[in-house]
XYZ file of C-alpha atoms in Angstrom:
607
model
C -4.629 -20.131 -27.638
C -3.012 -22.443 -29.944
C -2.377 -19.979 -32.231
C -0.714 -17.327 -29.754
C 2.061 -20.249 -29.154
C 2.669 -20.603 -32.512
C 3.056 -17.193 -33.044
C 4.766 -16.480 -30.271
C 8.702 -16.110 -30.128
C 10.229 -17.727 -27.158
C 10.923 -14.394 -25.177
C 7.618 -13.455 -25.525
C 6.752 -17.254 -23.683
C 8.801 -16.453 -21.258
C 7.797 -13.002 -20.623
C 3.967 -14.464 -20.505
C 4.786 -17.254 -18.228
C 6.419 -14.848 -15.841
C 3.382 -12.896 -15.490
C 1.003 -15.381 -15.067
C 3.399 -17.039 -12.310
C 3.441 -13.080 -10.841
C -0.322 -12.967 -10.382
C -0.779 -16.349 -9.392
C 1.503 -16.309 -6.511
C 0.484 -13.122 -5.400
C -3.297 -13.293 -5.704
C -3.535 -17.308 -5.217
C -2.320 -18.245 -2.350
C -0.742 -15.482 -0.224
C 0.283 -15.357 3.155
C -2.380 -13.519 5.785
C -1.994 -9.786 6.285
C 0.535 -8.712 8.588
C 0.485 -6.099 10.980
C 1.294 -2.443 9.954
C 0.444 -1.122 6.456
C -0.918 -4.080 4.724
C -3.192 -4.867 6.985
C -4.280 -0.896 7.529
C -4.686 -0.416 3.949
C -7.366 -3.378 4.044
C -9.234 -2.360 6.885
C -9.432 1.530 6.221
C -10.957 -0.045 2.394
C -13.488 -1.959 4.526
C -14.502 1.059 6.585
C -15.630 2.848 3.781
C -17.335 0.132 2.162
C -18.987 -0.449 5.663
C -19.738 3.630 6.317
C -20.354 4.727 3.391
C -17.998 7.617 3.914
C -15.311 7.444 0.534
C -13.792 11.132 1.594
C -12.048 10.589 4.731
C -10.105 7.226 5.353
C -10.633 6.436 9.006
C -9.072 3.654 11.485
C -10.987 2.583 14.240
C -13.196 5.990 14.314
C -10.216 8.457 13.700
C -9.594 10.355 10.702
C -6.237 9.142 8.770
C -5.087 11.893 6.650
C -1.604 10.833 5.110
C -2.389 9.351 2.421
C -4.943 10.177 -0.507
C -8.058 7.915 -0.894
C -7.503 6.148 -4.372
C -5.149 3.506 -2.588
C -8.236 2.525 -0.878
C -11.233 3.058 -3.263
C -9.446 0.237 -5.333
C -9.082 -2.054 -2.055
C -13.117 -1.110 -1.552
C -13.730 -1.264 -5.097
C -12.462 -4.705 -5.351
C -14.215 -6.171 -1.812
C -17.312 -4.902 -3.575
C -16.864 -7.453 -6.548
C -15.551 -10.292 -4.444
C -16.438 -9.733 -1.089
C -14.434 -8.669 1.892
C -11.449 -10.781 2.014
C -7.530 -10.511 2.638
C -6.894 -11.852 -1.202
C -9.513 -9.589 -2.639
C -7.320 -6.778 -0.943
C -4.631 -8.243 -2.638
C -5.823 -7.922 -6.702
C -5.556 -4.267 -7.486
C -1.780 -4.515 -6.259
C -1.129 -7.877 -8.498
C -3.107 -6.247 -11.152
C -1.060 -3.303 -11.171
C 2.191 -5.349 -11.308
C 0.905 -7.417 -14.227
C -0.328 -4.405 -16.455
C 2.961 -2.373 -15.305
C 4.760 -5.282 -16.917
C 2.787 -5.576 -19.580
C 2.514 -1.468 -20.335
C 6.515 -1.347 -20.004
C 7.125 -4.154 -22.606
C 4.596 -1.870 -25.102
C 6.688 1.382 -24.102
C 9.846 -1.026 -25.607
C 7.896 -2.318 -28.283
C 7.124 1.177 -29.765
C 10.583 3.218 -28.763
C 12.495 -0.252 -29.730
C 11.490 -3.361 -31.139
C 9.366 -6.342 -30.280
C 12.051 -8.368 -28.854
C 13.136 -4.979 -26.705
C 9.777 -4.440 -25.583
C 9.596 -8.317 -24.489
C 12.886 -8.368 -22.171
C 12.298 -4.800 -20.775
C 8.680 -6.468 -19.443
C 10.780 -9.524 -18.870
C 13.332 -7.781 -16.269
C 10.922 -5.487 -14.739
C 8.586 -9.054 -13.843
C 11.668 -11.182 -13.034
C 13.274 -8.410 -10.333
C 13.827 -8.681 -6.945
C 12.271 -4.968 -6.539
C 9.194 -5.394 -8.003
C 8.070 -8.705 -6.245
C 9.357 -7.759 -2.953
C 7.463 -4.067 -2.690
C 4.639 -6.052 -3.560
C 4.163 -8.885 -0.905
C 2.266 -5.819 0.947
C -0.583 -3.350 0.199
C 1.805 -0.677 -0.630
C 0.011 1.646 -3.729
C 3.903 2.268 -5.208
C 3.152 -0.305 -8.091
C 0.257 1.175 -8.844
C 2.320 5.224 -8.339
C 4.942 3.165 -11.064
C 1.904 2.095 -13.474
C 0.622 5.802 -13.575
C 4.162 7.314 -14.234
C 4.841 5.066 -16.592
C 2.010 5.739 -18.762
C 2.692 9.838 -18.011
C 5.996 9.585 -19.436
C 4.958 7.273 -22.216
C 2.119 9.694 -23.206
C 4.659 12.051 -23.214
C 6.963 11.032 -25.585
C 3.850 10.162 -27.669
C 2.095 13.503 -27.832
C 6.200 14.716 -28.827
C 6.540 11.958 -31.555
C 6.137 13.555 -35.063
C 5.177 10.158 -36.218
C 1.737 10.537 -34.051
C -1.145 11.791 -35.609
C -3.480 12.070 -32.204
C -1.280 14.028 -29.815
C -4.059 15.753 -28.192
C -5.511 12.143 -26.919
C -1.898 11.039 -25.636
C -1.526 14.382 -23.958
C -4.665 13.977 -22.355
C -3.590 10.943 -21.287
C -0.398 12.345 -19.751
C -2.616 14.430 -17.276
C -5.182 11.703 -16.272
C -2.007 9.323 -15.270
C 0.086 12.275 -12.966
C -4.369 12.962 -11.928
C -4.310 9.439 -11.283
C -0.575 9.106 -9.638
C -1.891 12.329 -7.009
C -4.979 10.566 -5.747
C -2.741 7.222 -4.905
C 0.040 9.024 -3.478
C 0.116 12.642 -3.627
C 2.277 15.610 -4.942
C 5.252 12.912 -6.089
C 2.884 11.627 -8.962
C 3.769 15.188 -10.162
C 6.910 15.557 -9.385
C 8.965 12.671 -10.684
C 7.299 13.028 -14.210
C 7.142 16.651 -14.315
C 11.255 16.428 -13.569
C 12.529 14.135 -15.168
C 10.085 15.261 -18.155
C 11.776 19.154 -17.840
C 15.146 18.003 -17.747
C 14.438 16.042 -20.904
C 12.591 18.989 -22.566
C 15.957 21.558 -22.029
C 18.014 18.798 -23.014
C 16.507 18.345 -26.116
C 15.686 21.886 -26.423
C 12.027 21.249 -26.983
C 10.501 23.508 -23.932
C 10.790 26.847 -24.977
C 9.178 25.384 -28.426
C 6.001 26.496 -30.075
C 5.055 23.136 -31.306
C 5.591 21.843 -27.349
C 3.144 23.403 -25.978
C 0.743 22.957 -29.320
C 1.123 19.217 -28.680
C 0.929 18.912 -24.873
C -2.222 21.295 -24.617
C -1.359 22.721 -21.403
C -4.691 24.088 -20.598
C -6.700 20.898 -21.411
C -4.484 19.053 -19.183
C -4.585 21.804 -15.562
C -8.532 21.093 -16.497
C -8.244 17.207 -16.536
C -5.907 16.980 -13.440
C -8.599 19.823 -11.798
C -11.804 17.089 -12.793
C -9.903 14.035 -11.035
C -8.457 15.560 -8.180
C -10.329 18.630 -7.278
C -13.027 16.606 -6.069
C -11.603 14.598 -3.036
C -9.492 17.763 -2.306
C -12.259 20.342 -1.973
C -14.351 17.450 0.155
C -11.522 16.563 2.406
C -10.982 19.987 3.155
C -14.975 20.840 4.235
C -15.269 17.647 6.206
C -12.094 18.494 7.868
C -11.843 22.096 8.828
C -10.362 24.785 9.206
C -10.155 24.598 5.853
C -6.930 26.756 5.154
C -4.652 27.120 7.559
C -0.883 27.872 7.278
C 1.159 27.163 10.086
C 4.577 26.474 9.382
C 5.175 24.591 12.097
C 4.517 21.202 13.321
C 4.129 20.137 16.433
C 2.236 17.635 18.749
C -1.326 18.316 20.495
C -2.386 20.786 17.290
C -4.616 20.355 14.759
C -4.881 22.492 11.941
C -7.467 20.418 9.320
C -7.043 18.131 6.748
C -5.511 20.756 4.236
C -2.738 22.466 6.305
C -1.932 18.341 7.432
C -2.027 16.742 3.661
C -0.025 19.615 2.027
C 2.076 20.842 4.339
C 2.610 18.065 6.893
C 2.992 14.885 5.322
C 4.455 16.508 1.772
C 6.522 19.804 2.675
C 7.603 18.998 6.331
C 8.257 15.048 5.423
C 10.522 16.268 2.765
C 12.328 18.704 4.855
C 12.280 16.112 7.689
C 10.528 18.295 9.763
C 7.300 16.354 9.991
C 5.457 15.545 13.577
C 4.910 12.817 14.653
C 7.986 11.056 12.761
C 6.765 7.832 11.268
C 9.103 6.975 8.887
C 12.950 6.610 8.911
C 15.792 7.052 6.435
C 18.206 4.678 4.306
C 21.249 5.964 4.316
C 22.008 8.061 1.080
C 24.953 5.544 -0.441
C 22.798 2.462 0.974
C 19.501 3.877 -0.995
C 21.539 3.825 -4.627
C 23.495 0.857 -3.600
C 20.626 -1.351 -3.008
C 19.626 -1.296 -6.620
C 21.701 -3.417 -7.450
C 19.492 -6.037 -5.804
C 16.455 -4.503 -6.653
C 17.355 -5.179 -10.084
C 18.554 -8.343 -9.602
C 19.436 -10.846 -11.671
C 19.689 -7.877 -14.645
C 21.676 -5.530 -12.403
C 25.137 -7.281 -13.813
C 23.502 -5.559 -17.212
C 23.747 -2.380 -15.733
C 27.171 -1.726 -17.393
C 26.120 -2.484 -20.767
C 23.721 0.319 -20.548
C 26.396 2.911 -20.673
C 26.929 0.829 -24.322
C 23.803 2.795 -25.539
C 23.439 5.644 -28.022
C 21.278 8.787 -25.752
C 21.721 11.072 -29.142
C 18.389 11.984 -29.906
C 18.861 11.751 -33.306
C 15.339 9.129 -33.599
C 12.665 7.567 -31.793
C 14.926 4.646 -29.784
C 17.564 7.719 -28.939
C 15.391 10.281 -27.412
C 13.593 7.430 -25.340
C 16.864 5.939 -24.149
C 17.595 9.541 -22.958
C 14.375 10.160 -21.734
C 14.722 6.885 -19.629
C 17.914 8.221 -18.422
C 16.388 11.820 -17.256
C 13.482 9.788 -15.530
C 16.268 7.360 -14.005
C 18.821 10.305 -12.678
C 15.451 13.317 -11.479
C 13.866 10.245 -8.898
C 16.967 8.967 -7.590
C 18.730 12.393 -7.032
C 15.141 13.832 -5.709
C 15.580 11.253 -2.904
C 18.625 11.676 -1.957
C 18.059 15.020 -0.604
C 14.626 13.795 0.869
C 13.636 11.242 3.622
C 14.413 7.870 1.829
C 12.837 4.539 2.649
C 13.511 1.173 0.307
C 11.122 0.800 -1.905
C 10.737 5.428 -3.162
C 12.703 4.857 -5.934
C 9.851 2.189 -7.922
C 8.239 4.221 -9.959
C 11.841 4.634 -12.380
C 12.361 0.766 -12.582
C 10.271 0.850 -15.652
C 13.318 2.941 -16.819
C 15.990 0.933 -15.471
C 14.263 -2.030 -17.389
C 13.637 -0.271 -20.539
C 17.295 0.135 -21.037
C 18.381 -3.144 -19.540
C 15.856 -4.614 -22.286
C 17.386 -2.402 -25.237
C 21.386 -3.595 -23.537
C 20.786 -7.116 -23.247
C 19.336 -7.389 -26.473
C 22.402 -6.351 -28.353
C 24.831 -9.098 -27.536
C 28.189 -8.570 -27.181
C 30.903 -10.935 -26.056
C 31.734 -8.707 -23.074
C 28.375 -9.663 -21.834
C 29.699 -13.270 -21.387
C 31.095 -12.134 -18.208
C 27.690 -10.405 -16.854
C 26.009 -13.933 -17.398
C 28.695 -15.677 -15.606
C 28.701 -13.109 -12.918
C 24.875 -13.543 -12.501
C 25.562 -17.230 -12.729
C 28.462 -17.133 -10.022
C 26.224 -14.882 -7.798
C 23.575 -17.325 -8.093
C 25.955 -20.289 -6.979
C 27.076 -18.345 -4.238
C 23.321 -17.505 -3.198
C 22.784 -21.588 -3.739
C 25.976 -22.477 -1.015
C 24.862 -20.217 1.603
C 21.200 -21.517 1.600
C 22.970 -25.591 1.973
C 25.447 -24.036 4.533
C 22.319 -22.088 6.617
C 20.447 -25.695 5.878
C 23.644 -27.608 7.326
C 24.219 -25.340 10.283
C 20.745 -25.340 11.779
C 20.334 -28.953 11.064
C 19.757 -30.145 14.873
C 17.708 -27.085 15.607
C 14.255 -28.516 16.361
C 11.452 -26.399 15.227
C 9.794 -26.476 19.063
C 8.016 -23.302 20.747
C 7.161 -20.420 18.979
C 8.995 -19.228 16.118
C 9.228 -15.436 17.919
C 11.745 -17.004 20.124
C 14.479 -17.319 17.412
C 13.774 -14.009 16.326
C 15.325 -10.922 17.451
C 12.460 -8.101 18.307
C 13.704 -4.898 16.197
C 12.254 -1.794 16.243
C 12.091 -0.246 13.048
C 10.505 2.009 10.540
C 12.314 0.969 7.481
C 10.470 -1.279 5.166
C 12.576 -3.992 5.287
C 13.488 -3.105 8.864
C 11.890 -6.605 10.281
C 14.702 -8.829 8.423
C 17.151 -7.584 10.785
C 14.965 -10.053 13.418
C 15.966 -13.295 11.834
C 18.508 -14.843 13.651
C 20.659 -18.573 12.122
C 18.190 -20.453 14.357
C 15.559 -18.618 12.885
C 16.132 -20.631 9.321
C 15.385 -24.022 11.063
C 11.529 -22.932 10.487
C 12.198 -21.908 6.907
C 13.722 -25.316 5.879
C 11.697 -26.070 2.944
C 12.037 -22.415 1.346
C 15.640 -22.492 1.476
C 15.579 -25.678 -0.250
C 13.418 -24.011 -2.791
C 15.541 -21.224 -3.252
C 18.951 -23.404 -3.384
C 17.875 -25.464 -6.487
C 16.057 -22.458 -7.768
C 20.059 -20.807 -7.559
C 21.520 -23.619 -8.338
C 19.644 -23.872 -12.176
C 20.824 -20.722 -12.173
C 24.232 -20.780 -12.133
C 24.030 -23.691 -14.388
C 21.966 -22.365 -17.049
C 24.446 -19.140 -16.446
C 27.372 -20.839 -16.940
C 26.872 -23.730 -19.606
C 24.531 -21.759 -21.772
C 24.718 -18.366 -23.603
C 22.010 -15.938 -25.310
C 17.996 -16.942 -24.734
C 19.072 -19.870 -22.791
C 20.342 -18.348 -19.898
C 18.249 -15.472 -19.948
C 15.501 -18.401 -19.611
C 17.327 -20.167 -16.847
C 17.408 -17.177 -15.004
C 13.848 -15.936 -15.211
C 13.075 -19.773 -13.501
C 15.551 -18.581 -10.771
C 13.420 -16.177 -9.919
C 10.273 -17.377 -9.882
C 11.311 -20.481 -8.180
C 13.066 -18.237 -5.339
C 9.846 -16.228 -5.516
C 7.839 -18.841 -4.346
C 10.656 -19.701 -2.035
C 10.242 -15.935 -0.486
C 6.370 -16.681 -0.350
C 6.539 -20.030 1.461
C 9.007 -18.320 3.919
C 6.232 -15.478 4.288
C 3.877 -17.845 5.242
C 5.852 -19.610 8.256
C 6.938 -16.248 9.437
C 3.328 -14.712 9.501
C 2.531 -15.440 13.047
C 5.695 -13.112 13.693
C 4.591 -10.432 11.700
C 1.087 -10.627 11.745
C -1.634 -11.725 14.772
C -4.429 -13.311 13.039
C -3.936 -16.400 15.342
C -5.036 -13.701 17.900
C -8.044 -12.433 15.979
C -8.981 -15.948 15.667
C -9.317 -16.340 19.141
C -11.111 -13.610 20.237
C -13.676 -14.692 17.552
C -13.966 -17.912 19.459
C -13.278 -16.212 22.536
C -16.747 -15.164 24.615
C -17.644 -11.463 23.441
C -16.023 -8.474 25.546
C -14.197 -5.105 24.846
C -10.765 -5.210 23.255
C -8.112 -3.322 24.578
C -4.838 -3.065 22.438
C -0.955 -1.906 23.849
C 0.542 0.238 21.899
C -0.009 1.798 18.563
C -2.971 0.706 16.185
C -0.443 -0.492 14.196
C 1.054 -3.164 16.308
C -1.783 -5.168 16.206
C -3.800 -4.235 13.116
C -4.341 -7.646 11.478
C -6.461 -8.214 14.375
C -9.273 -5.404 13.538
C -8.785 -7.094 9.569
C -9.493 -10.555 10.333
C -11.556 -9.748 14.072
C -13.904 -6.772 13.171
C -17.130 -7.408 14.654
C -14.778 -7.988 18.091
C -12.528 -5.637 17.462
C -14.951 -3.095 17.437
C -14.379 0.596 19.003
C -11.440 -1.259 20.339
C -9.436 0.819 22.479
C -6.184 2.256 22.582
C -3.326 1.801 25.644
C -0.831 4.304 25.251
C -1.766 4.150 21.465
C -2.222 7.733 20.965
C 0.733 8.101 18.889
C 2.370 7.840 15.163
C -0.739 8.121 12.376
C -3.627 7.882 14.598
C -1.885 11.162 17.191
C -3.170 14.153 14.658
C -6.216 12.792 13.708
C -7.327 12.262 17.308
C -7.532 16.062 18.182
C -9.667 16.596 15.669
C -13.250 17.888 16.912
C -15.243 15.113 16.366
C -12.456 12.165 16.907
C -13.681 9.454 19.525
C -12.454 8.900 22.551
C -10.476 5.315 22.522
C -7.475 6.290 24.057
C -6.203 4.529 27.500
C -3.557 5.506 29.572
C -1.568 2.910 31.843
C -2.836 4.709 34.853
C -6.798 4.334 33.420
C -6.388 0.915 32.961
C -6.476 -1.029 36.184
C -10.088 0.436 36.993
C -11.508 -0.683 33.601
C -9.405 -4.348 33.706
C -11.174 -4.505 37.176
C -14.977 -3.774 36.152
C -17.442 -6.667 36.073
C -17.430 -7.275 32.249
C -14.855 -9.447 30.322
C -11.839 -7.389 28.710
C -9.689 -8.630 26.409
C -6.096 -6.925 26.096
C -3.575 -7.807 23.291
C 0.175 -7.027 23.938
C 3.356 -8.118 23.002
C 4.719 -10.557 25.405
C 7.773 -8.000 26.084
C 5.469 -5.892 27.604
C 4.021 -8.505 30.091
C 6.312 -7.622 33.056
C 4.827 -3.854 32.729
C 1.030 -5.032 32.983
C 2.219 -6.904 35.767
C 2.839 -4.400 37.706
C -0.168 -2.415 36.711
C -2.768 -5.263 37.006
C -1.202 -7.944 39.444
C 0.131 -11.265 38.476
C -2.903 -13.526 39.167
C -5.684 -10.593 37.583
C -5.175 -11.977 34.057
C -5.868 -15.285 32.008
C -3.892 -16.717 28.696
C -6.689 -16.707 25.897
C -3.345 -17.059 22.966
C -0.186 -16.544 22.342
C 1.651 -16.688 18.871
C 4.938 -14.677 17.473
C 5.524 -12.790 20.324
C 2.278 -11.361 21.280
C -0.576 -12.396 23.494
C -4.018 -12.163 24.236
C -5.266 -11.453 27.939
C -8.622 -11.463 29.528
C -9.480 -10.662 32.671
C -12.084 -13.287 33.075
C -11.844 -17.286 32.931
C -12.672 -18.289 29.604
C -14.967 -21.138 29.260
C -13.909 -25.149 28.600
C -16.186 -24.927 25.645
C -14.233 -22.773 23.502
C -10.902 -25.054 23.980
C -8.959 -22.282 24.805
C -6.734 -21.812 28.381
C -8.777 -20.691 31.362
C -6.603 -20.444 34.445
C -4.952 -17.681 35.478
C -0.862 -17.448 34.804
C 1.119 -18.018 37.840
């Protein structure tokens, strides 16, 4: 060890110190799962460990077909090693972010020089982006990692300086293999376009020695080995096994193939897809925002246009390969369905060429540091003012009633529900994050070169942790483990959840031996709707009309619900047919039975 720090250059500290501070606030000590995709991701990985079925991802019984099933093999894969926990469903994602780090500071390395290679891993660690698409079990990191390398191996197999090109082009189709069973057609797509573009501009695709180098053959039979597979078993478990309707529509189900190809990739693209989960950034929003995502290197961004794209050597044709792989994903989503976090997988880019700009200094740059710095003082006044302003706000009650109750399908669409009063329960994060701001305006402003670079990489991971702590406090908003914890201590009975799965899916994480063949209210909608017309798909749908003779029968139900919908049930149960068991971030769980003194918990019926 002592010997790496002595032959380490400062960057390279810093970069190392960043990552280790990465994985050890994400894997450590996280917040719980919330509700939605985090905590689906986790539990569809624990139903295969559980079944035994790896093929077809199901939630509570009902097949799940969006997404392929690498994103949760490496969930299962890593509850198998450590056991079935809410941080062991955590790792592959923090892995993924470390070694993407790590993988884009070799790409800089090899196209640049060691101290490029260290701040392109350094900005890609250190941005907003990459830690915030990460704080759930999203598999887009992990989609990044595996274009990353596909580009890389690339530009390898191309280089006339490498004497294996067969191995790196082999390597090239086992990451887009890879990228397809995490995510689908895209892991083809964004490599394969930005890669063309490059090819024409460099006038290398109509070339004998391309297609000598990339093996084109050798790599349709790798990509055929990894995914063919899962495909070809999806697709008998699932029949009919081809059909081609080109339209979709509720109440119809076609199979896993004509849902998978044509559903979720062609008619999501179009915007034609039923039922509509997702929604859309607007197209100037979607670039705009990258400018945070990148941030603190975004005030860099100019100093890329500094750069020499000739492709006259190695640094040249990577720099304008960087630039293809930048321009193909963020015009490919602009005519597509867009949500926050699409564009990942070309950060590596936008890092590799902030690493090659901010490594040539220039004295223009003084006024991108100072901009970063005034931004960060800026950042460091509104957290005192927020602090200063919500002062006499007690933190009373729960925090769900500061909140504002969006509905959304944006990624980021909850943070439109904090309210002012809201940051009275994040006091200590936003004291966090003010000194972490405050250093770095400071370091910004006073210092110049390696300095500030290194006073704003402690920025961020001392607002990072600030983000995390605030995570934490907010949980019982946007997840309902308090819930599951309950019913666990709650006499058994059958749960009944409103609304979608989704709503509520922490609870079948963190309560699964209760949660059970839970069933459905009005839940036969969004992910689970196609899947549950399929032939063999349980029957745990409720209506509001079924419900009052089941809530009626002589065992104990248990019905969770946000506490918006109480004056609904109401109506369909009667005010005195239901008793408190908890209540926490806006949600609530019912039973219609007393529960016992012993368990500590509320018996009597709500007036």
């Amino acid at each position: 060890m002592s010997r790496f720090l002595n032959a380490a250059t400062p960057s390279q500290l810093l970069f190392v110190i960043a990552l280790i501070s990465f994985f050890c606030v994400s894997v450590i000590s996280p917040p719980p799962l919330m509700d939605d995709v985090d905590s689906v991701t986790a539990q569809i990985a624990r139903n295969m460990v559980e079944s035994g079925d790896w093929v077809t991802p199901r939630l509570n019984g009902i097949a799940y077909f969006e997404k392929p099933a690498l994103r949760f093999w490496i969930v299962a894969v890593s509850y198998l090693v450590f056991g079935i926990h809410d941080w062991a469903a955590r790792i592959p994602i923090a892995l993924s972010a470390v070694v993407l780090c790590w993988v884009v500071s070799r790409m800089g390395r090899w196209a640049f020089d060691t101290q490029a290679g260290t701040l392109a891993g350094m900005v890609l660690a250190t941005s907003v982006g990459l830690f915030l698409f990460t704080r759930i079990l999203l598999p887009d990191v992990v989609l990044t990692l595996t274009t990353a390398l596909a580009i890389w191996s690339l530009a390898r197999a191309l280089d006339e300086d490498e004497q294996r090109p067969s191995l790196w082009a082999a390597s090239f189709a086992a990451s887009v293999g890879a990228g397809f069973m995490l995510k689908g057609l895209i892991a083809f797509v964004i490599p394969g376009g930005a890669s063309f573009i490059y090819l024409l501009l460099t006038k290398q695709l109509f070339t004998r020695r391309f297609w000598q180098r990339i093996r084109p053959l050798t790599c349709v039979l790798i990509v055929t080995l990894i995914c063919a597979p899962w495909i070809v078993l999806s697709i008998v478990q699932n029949p009919p096994y081809f059909d081609f309707t080109m339209k979709s529509e509720p109440g119809q189900y076609h199979g896993f193939f004509w849902f998978f190809f044509l559903n979720e990739h062609l008619f999501r693209y179009l915007n034609m897809r039923y039922p509509r989960d997702y929604n859309t950034v607007p197209r100037v929003a979607f670039w705009a925002y990258h400018l945070l995502w990148l941030f603190p290197w975004s005030v860099y961004l100019p100093f890329i246009a500094k750069l020499n794209f000739k492709p006259q050597d190695r640094a040249g044709r990577w720099r304008l390969l960087c630039l293809c792989w930048i321009g193909f994903t963020l015009l490919f989503f602009t005519f597509s369905t867009t949500q926050e976090y699409y564009s990942m997988p070309c950060y590596p880019a936008f890092a590799l060429l902030l690493g090659a700009a901010i490594q040539a200094p220039q004295k223009s740059q003084t006024w991108a540091t100072r901009t970063a710095g005034m931004v960060a003082l800026l950042a460091a006044i509104a957290c005192v003012v927020i602090l200063v302003l919500v002062r006499d706000v007690a933190v009373n009650g729960d925090i769900s009633e500061a909140m504002n109750n969006h509905v959304s399908t944006l990624s980021l669409g909850k943070a439109a529900d904090l309210t002012l009063t809201s940051f009275a329960w994040l006091r200590t994060p936003l004291w966090i994050a003010a000194v972490g701001f405050l250093l770095g305006a400071i370091g910004c402003w006073w210092k110049q070169g390696k300095q500030s670079l290194a006073a704003l990489v402690l920025m961020m991971l001392l607002v990072f942790n600030a983000a995390r702590l605030a995570m934490v406090t907010l949980n019982p908003y946007f997840g309902s483990r308090i819930l599951a914890e309950a019913l666990i201590s709650s006499p058994p009975g059958q749960l009944i959840v409103d609304n979608q799965y989704y709503y509520f899916s922490s609870v079948f994480f963190y309560a699964p031996r209760q949660a059970q063949n839970a069933l459905l209210l009005n839940g036969r909608k969004v992910n689970l709707e196609y899947g549950s017309y399929a032939p063999n798909a349980p029957n745990v749908f409720l209506t509001d009309q079924e419900l009052p003779r089941l809530w009626q029968g002589s065992e104990r139900k248990y019905l969770a619900a946000s506490a918006s919908a109480l004056p609904r049930l109401q109506a369909l149960l009667g005010e005195n047919s239901y008793f408190m068991v908890q209540q926490s971030g806006g949600k609530m769980l019912l039973s219609n039975q007393p529960i016992p003194d012993e368990t500590g918990i509320r018996k009597t019926a709500q007036q």
